[in-house]
Amino acid sequence: MRSVHQEIPDTFEPGSSLLVLSSSFATEGAEVCTELLSHGDGDDRHVLCVTFTCSPDDHFVKWRRHGAVPGRAAFVNVDANGARSAFTDDRDVSATDVDATVDHVGSPENLTRLGVRTTNRLEELENNIEDRRIVVCFDSVTELLQYVDVDQAFRFFHVVTDQLAESGALAHFHMDPQAHDDETVETITALFDGVLSIEDDTVAE
C-alpha cells in the first residue's frame, strides 16, 4: 500500500472531513487512522477521538509506536452495551503525561448526548488551541448505524461536520462499506469533502 500521505485528497485541509472506507478487519484502516491523526509534531496537535470499541490506552499505544503522541487528547467513549466496560475507565489515561480527558455516552441511540459531549470537548480544545491544530477521529459510522437509522445518522453527521468545519479541524470518519448496502454508503458519502478507500487502494473525491 502506498503512503497515506500520497493518497489524501487535495480537498482534505483544515475544516474538512474525510470518510475512510475500509473493512472493519483490515489492519490498513488502523494504520491510516494513525497516519491521519499524526499530522504535524505531537505538541502541535490536539486530538479528539469518538470511539465505540477502541480504548484511550489503545490509542496511546499506537501513537507511541509511531512517535506521534499528541500534546492533548480528548476521548468520547460510546458504550454500545449500555454499561460502562473496563476499557472506558479514566484510569486508561492516568498513566500518561498527556493532558487527556475521557467522557462516556451510555447509549449510542442517544444522539443528543453524543452530540453534546463531542461539541463540548471540541470547544474545549478550541479554547486551548493557540497555534495547535485539532484532529478528529470518529470510529465508527458503521457502529453507530447499528443503533440508529440512516436518516438519523445523516442528520447527526451533517451537524457534526458543520461544527468541525467551523472549528478548522482535520477530521476523518471510519466506515465499513461491506456492512452496508450501496445506497447507505452513497448517502453517508455525500456528507464528506473526500473519501479515502482502502479496499482498492484508490481515492475518490
PDB file of N, CA and C in Angstrom, residues 117-182:
ATOM      1  N   ARG A 117     -21.613  15.920  24.073  1.00  0.00           N
ATOM      2  CA  ARG A 117     -20.290  15.541  24.582  1.00  0.00           C
ATOM      3  C   ARG A 117     -19.207  15.884  23.568  1.00  0.00           C
ATOM      4  N   THR A 118     -19.479  15.562  22.316  1.00  0.00           N
ATOM      5  CA  THR A 118     -18.494  15.823  21.266  1.00  0.00           C
ATOM      6  C   THR A 118     -18.267  17.318  21.087  1.00  0.00           C
ATOM      7  N   THR A 119     -19.352  18.081  21.053  1.00  0.00           N
ATOM      8  CA  THR A 119     -19.247  19.530  20.880  1.00  0.00           C
ATOM      9  C   THR A 119     -18.509  20.176  22.046  1.00  0.00           C
ATOM     10  N   ASN A 120     -18.823  19.748  23.269  1.00  0.00           N
ATOM     11  CA  ASN A 120     -18.161  20.319  24.443  1.00  0.00           C
ATOM     12  C   ASN A 120     -16.659  20.094  24.404  1.00  0.00           C
ATOM     13  N   ARG A 121     -16.255  18.888  24.071  1.00  0.00           N
ATOM     14  CA  ARG A 121     -14.819  18.589  24.016  1.00  0.00           C
ATOM     15  C   ARG A 121     -14.147  19.338  22.873  1.00  0.00           C
ATOM     16  N   LEU A 122     -14.838  19.465  21.757  1.00  0.00           N
ATOM     17  CA  LEU A 122     -14.282  20.220  20.636  1.00  0.00           C
ATOM     18  C   LEU A 122     -14.073  21.676  21.029  1.00  0.00           C
ATOM     19  N   GLU A 123     -15.045  22.257  21.715  1.00  0.00           N
ATOM     20  CA  GLU A 123     -14.930  23.652  22.138  1.00  0.00           C
ATOM     21  C   GLU A 123     -13.799  23.836  23.138  1.00  0.00           C
ATOM     22  N   GLU A 124     -13.620  22.868  24.036  1.00  0.00           N
ATOM     23  CA  GLU A 124     -12.522  22.959  24.999  1.00  0.00           C
ATOM     24  C   GLU A 124     -11.172  22.932  24.292  1.00  0.00           C
ATOM     25  N   LEU A 125     -11.054  22.082  23.296  1.00  0.00           N
ATOM     26  CA  LEU A 125      -9.802  22.032  22.537  1.00  0.00           C
ATOM     27  C   LEU A 125      -9.588  23.333  21.777  1.00  0.00           C
ATOM     28  N   GLU A 126     -10.666  23.892  21.229  1.00  0.00           N
ATOM     29  CA  GLU A 126     -10.569  25.164  20.514  1.00  0.00           C
ATOM     30  C   GLU A 126     -10.097  26.281  21.440  1.00  0.00           C
ATOM     31  N   ASN A 127     -10.616  26.304  22.654  1.00  0.00           N
ATOM     32  CA  ASN A 127     -10.275  27.359  23.603  1.00  0.00           C
ATOM     33  C   ASN A 127      -8.820  27.297  24.043  1.00  0.00           C
ATOM     34  N   ASN A 128      -8.202  26.150  23.878  1.00  0.00           N
ATOM     35  CA  ASN A 128      -6.804  25.987  24.275  1.00  0.00           C
ATOM     36  C   ASN A 128      -5.897  25.731  23.078  1.00  0.00           C
ATOM     37  N   ILE A 129      -6.352  26.134  21.909  1.00  0.00           N
ATOM     38  CA  ILE A 129      -5.663  25.724  20.695  1.00  0.00           C
ATOM     39  C   ILE A 129      -4.358  26.479  20.462  1.00  0.00           C
ATOM     40  N   GLU A 130      -4.319  27.782  20.754  1.00  0.00           N
ATOM     41  CA  GLU A 130      -3.150  28.612  20.480  1.00  0.00           C
ATOM     42  C   GLU A 130      -2.724  28.394  19.023  1.00  0.00           C
ATOM     43  N   ASP A 131      -1.517  27.886  18.792  1.00  0.00           N
ATOM     44  CA  ASP A 131      -1.061  27.653  17.420  1.00  0.00           C
ATOM     45  C   ASP A 131      -1.170  26.185  17.020  1.00  0.00           C
ATOM     46  N   ARG A 132      -1.920  25.427  17.775  1.00  0.00           N
ATOM     47  CA  ARG A 132      -2.020  23.997  17.510  1.00  0.00           C
ATOM     48  C   ARG A 132      -3.202  23.691  16.588  1.00  0.00           C
ATOM     49  N   ARG A 133      -3.145  22.528  15.970  1.00  0.00           N
ATOM     50  CA  ARG A 133      -4.245  22.102  15.131  1.00  0.00           C
ATOM     51  C   ARG A 133      -5.063  21.040  15.855  1.00  0.00           C
ATOM     52  N   ILE A 134      -6.339  20.953  15.493  1.00  0.00           N
ATOM     53  CA  ILE A 134      -7.218  19.931  16.050  1.00  0.00           C
ATOM     54  C   ILE A 134      -7.430  18.851  14.999  1.00  0.00           C
ATOM     55  N   VAL A 135      -7.214  17.600  15.387  1.00  0.00           N
ATOM     56  CA  VAL A 135      -7.504  16.475  14.505  1.00  0.00           C
ATOM     57  C   VAL A 135      -8.531  15.586  15.199  1.00  0.00           C
ATOM     58  N   VAL A 136      -9.445  15.041  14.414  1.00  0.00           N
ATOM     59  CA  VAL A 136     -10.585  14.315  14.965  1.00  0.00           C
ATOM     60  C   VAL A 136     -10.741  12.965  14.278  1.00  0.00           C
ATOM     61  N   CYS A 137     -11.056  11.932  15.073  1.00  0.00           N
ATOM     62  CA  CYS A 137     -11.369  10.603  14.549  1.00  0.00           C
ATOM     63  C   CYS A 137     -12.723  10.164  15.090  1.00  0.00           C
ATOM     64  N   PHE A 138     -13.613   9.695  14.201  1.00  0.00           N
ATOM     65  CA  PHE A 138     -14.891   9.106  14.607  1.00  0.00           C
ATOM     66  C   PHE A 138     -14.888   7.652  14.172  1.00  0.00           C
ATOM     67  N   ASP A 139     -14.889   6.744  15.141  1.00  0.00           N
ATOM     68  CA  ASP A 139     -14.758   5.312  14.862  1.00  0.00           C
ATOM     69  C   ASP A 139     -15.875   4.536  15.565  1.00  0.00           C
ATOM     70  N   SER A 140     -17.017   4.272  14.943  1.00  0.00           N
ATOM     71  CA  SER A 140     -17.137   4.449  13.513  1.00  0.00           C
ATOM     72  C   SER A 140     -18.592   4.722  13.118  1.00  0.00           C
ATOM     73  N   VAL A 141     -18.747   5.146  11.862  1.00  0.00           N
ATOM     74  CA  VAL A 141     -20.079   5.336  11.295  1.00  0.00           C
ATOM     75  C   VAL A 141     -20.838   4.013  11.296  1.00  0.00           C
ATOM     76  N   THR A 142     -20.138   2.949  10.958  1.00  0.00           N
ATOM     77  CA  THR A 142     -20.755   1.620  10.905  1.00  0.00           C
ATOM     78  C   THR A 142     -21.310   1.201  12.259  1.00  0.00           C
ATOM     79  N   GLU A 143     -20.541   1.445  13.312  1.00  0.00           N
ATOM     80  CA  GLU A 143     -21.016   1.100  14.652  1.00  0.00           C
ATOM     81  C   GLU A 143     -22.291   1.870  14.989  1.00  0.00           C
ATOM     82  N   LEU A 144     -22.303   3.159  14.688  1.00  0.00           N
ATOM     83  CA  LEU A 144     -23.472   3.973  15.017  1.00  0.00           C
ATOM     84  C   LEU A 144     -24.705   3.500  14.255  1.00  0.00           C
ATOM     85  N   LEU A 145     -24.518   3.091  12.994  1.00  0.00           N
ATOM     86  CA  LEU A 145     -25.643   2.664  12.169  1.00  0.00           C
ATOM     87  C   LEU A 145     -26.252   1.335  12.619  1.00  0.00           C
ATOM     88  N   GLN A 146     -25.647   0.690  13.574  1.00  0.00           N
ATOM     89  CA  GLN A 146     -26.257  -0.500  14.163  1.00  0.00           C
ATOM     90  C   GLN A 146     -27.379  -0.125  15.137  1.00  0.00           C
ATOM     91  N   TYR A 147     -27.420   1.163  15.534  1.00  0.00           N
ATOM     92  CA  TYR A 147     -28.361   1.578  16.576  1.00  0.00           C
ATOM     93  C   TYR A 147     -29.315   2.680  16.139  1.00  0.00           C
ATOM     94  N   VAL A 148     -28.992   3.386  15.060  1.00  0.00           N
ATOM     95  CA  VAL A 148     -29.884   4.425  14.549  1.00  0.00           C
ATOM     96  C   VAL A 148     -30.058   4.218  13.054  1.00  0.00           C
ATOM     97  N   ASP A 149     -31.138   4.764  12.495  1.00  0.00           N
ATOM     98  CA  ASP A 149     -31.349   4.577  11.062  1.00  0.00           C
ATOM     99  C   ASP A 149     -30.525   5.584  10.262  1.00  0.00           C
ATOM    100  N   VAL A 150     -30.535   5.401   8.956  1.00  0.00           N
ATOM    101  CA  VAL A 150     -29.684   6.216   8.086  1.00  0.00           C
ATOM    102  C   VAL A 150     -30.070   7.690   8.152  1.00  0.00           C
ATOM    103  N   ASP A 151     -31.365   7.985   8.192  1.00  0.00           N
ATOM    104  CA  ASP A 151     -31.808   9.379   8.248  1.00  0.00           C
ATOM    105  C   ASP A 151     -31.330  10.062   9.525  1.00  0.00           C
ATOM    106  N   GLN A 152     -31.435   9.361  10.643  1.00  0.00           N
ATOM    107  CA  GLN A 152     -30.953   9.922  11.909  1.00  0.00           C
ATOM    108  C   GLN A 152     -29.448  10.160  11.856  1.00  0.00           C
ATOM    109  N   ALA A 153     -28.727   9.180  11.341  1.00  0.00           N
ATOM    110  CA  ALA A 153     -27.273   9.305  11.244  1.00  0.00           C
ATOM    111  C   ALA A 153     -26.886  10.447  10.316  1.00  0.00           C
ATOM    112  N   PHE A 154     -27.596  10.573   9.197  1.00  0.00           N
ATOM    113  CA  PHE A 154     -27.295  11.639   8.242  1.00  0.00           C
ATOM    114  C   PHE A 154     -27.443  12.995   8.903  1.00  0.00           C
ATOM    115  N   ARG A 155     -28.536  13.203   9.614  1.00  0.00           N
ATOM    116  CA  ARG A 155     -28.752  14.498  10.277  1.00  0.00           C
ATOM    117  C   ARG A 155     -27.681  14.754  11.335  1.00  0.00           C
ATOM    118  N   PHE A 156     -27.344  13.714  12.080  1.00  0.00           N
ATOM    119  CA  PHE A 156     -26.322  13.853  13.123  1.00  0.00           C
ATOM    120  C   PHE A 156     -24.976  14.239  12.522  1.00  0.00           C
ATOM    121  N   PHE A 157     -24.546  13.514  11.508  1.00  0.00           N
ATOM    122  CA  PHE A 157     -23.239  13.790  10.910  1.00  0.00           C
ATOM    123  C   PHE A 157     -23.228  15.115  10.155  1.00  0.00           C
ATOM    124  N   HIS A 158     -24.378  15.518   9.641  1.00  0.00           N
ATOM    125  CA  HIS A 158     -24.453  16.821   8.976  1.00  0.00           C
ATOM    126  C   HIS A 158     -24.135  17.938   9.969  1.00  0.00           C
ATOM    127  N   VAL A 159     -24.719  17.851  11.158  1.00  0.00           N
ATOM    128  CA  VAL A 159     -24.457  18.853  12.198  1.00  0.00           C
ATOM    129  C   VAL A 159     -23.002  18.792  12.653  1.00  0.00           C
ATOM    130  N   VAL A 160     -22.504  17.578  12.889  1.00  0.00           N
ATOM    131  CA  VAL A 160     -21.137  17.412  13.389  1.00  0.00           C
ATOM    132  C   VAL A 160     -20.111  17.922  12.387  1.00  0.00           C
ATOM    133  N   THR A 161     -20.263  17.567  11.122  1.00  0.00           N
ATOM    134  CA  THR A 161     -19.284  18.010  10.122  1.00  0.00           C
ATOM    135  C   THR A 161     -19.322  19.526   9.939  1.00  0.00           C
ATOM    136  N   ASP A 162     -20.493  20.134  10.087  1.00  0.00           N
ATOM    137  CA  ASP A 162     -20.576  21.597  10.029  1.00  0.00           C
ATOM    138  C   ASP A 162     -19.799  22.223  11.183  1.00  0.00           C
ATOM    139  N   GLN A 163     -19.934  21.654  12.377  1.00  0.00           N
ATOM    140  CA  GLN A 163     -19.206  22.164  13.538  1.00  0.00           C
ATOM    141  C   GLN A 163     -17.699  21.997  13.358  1.00  0.00           C
ATOM    142  N   LEU A 164     -17.296  20.865  12.808  1.00  0.00           N
ATOM    143  CA  LEU A 164     -15.874  20.628  12.575  1.00  0.00           C
ATOM    144  C   LEU A 164     -15.320  21.601  11.545  1.00  0.00           C
ATOM    145  N   ALA A 165     -16.122  21.919  10.535  1.00  0.00           N
ATOM    146  CA  ALA A 165     -15.690  22.882   9.524  1.00  0.00           C
ATOM    147  C   ALA A 165     -15.469  24.254  10.147  1.00  0.00           C
ATOM    148  N   GLU A 166     -16.375  24.652  11.033  1.00  0.00           N
ATOM    149  CA  GLU A 166     -16.254  25.950  11.695  1.00  0.00           C
ATOM    150  C   GLU A 166     -15.027  26.009  12.594  1.00  0.00           C
ATOM    151  N   SER A 167     -14.664  24.878  13.177  1.00  0.00           N
ATOM    152  CA  SER A 167     -13.523  24.846  14.097  1.00  0.00           C
ATOM    153  C   SER A 167     -12.185  24.778  13.372  1.00  0.00           C
ATOM    154  N   GLY A 168     -12.222  24.434  12.078  1.00  0.00           N
ATOM    155  CA  GLY A 168     -10.977  24.291  11.333  1.00  0.00           C
ATOM    156  C   GLY A 168     -10.261  22.984  11.611  1.00  0.00           C
ATOM    157  N   ALA A 169     -10.982  22.005  12.150  1.00  0.00           N
ATOM    158  CA  ALA A 169     -10.370  20.716  12.477  1.00  0.00           C
ATOM    159  C   ALA A 169     -10.129  19.887  11.222  1.00  0.00           C
ATOM    160  N   LEU A 170      -9.158  18.985  11.317  1.00  0.00           N
ATOM    161  CA  LEU A 170      -8.937  17.954  10.305  1.00  0.00           C
ATOM    162  C   LEU A 170      -9.602  16.688  10.836  1.00  0.00           C
ATOM    163  N   ALA A 171     -10.682  16.260  10.209  1.00  0.00           N
ATOM    164  CA  ALA A 171     -11.463  15.153  10.756  1.00  0.00           C
ATOM    165  C   ALA A 171     -11.578  14.000   9.770  1.00  0.00           C
ATOM    166  N   HIS A 172     -11.600  12.789  10.322  1.00  0.00           N
ATOM    167  CA  HIS A 172     -11.898  11.624   9.487  1.00  0.00           C
ATOM    168  C   HIS A 172     -12.837  10.685  10.222  1.00  0.00           C
ATOM    169  N   PHE A 173     -13.660   9.995   9.440  1.00  0.00           N
ATOM    170  CA  PHE A 173     -14.702   9.110   9.952  1.00  0.00           C
ATOM    171  C   PHE A 173     -14.544   7.743   9.296  1.00  0.00           C
ATOM    172  N   HIS A 174     -14.565   6.693  10.108  1.00  0.00           N
ATOM    173  CA  HIS A 174     -14.409   5.339   9.583  1.00  0.00           C
ATOM    174  C   HIS A 174     -15.764   4.729   9.236  1.00  0.00           C
ATOM    175  N   MET A 175     -15.775   3.944   8.141  1.00  0.00           N
ATOM    176  CA  MET A 175     -16.986   3.223   7.743  1.00  0.00           C
ATOM    177  C   MET A 175     -16.582   1.959   7.002  1.00  0.00           C
ATOM    178  N   ASP A 176     -17.250   0.860   7.308  1.00  0.00           N
ATOM    179  CA  ASP A 176     -17.009  -0.409   6.620  1.00  0.00           C
ATOM    180  C   ASP A 176     -18.054  -0.559   5.520  1.00  0.00           C
ATOM    181  N   PRO A 177     -17.693  -0.356   4.241  1.00  0.00           N
ATOM    182  CA  PRO A 177     -18.688  -0.406   3.161  1.00  0.00           C
ATOM    183  C   PRO A 177     -19.292  -1.792   2.978  1.00  0.00           C
ATOM    184  N   GLN A 178     -18.595  -2.822   3.426  1.00  0.00           N
ATOM    185  CA  GLN A 178     -19.101  -4.183   3.288  1.00  0.00           C
ATOM    186  C   GLN A 178     -20.265  -4.463   4.240  1.00  0.00           C
ATOM    187  N   ALA A 179     -20.440  -3.611   5.227  1.00  0.00           N
ATOM    188  CA  ALA A 179     -21.505  -3.813   6.215  1.00  0.00           C
ATOM    189  C   ALA A 179     -22.806  -3.116   5.833  1.00  0.00           C
ATOM    190  N   HIS A 180     -22.807  -2.403   4.699  1.00  0.00           N
ATOM    191  CA  HIS A 180     -23.973  -1.614   4.309  1.00  0.00           C
ATOM    192  C   HIS A 180     -24.286  -1.802   2.831  1.00  0.00           C
ATOM    193  N   ASP A 181     -25.523  -1.487   2.454  1.00  0.00           N
ATOM    194  CA  ASP A 181     -25.860  -1.522   1.033  1.00  0.00           C
ATOM    195  C   ASP A 181     -25.315  -0.267   0.356  1.00  0.00           C
ATOM    196  N   ASP A 182     -25.291  -0.296  -0.961  1.00  0.00           N
ATOM    197  CA  ASP A 182     -24.702   0.805  -1.731  1.00  0.00           C
ATOM    198  C   ASP A 182     -25.416   2.129  -1.473  1.00  0.00           C
TER     199      ASP A 182
END
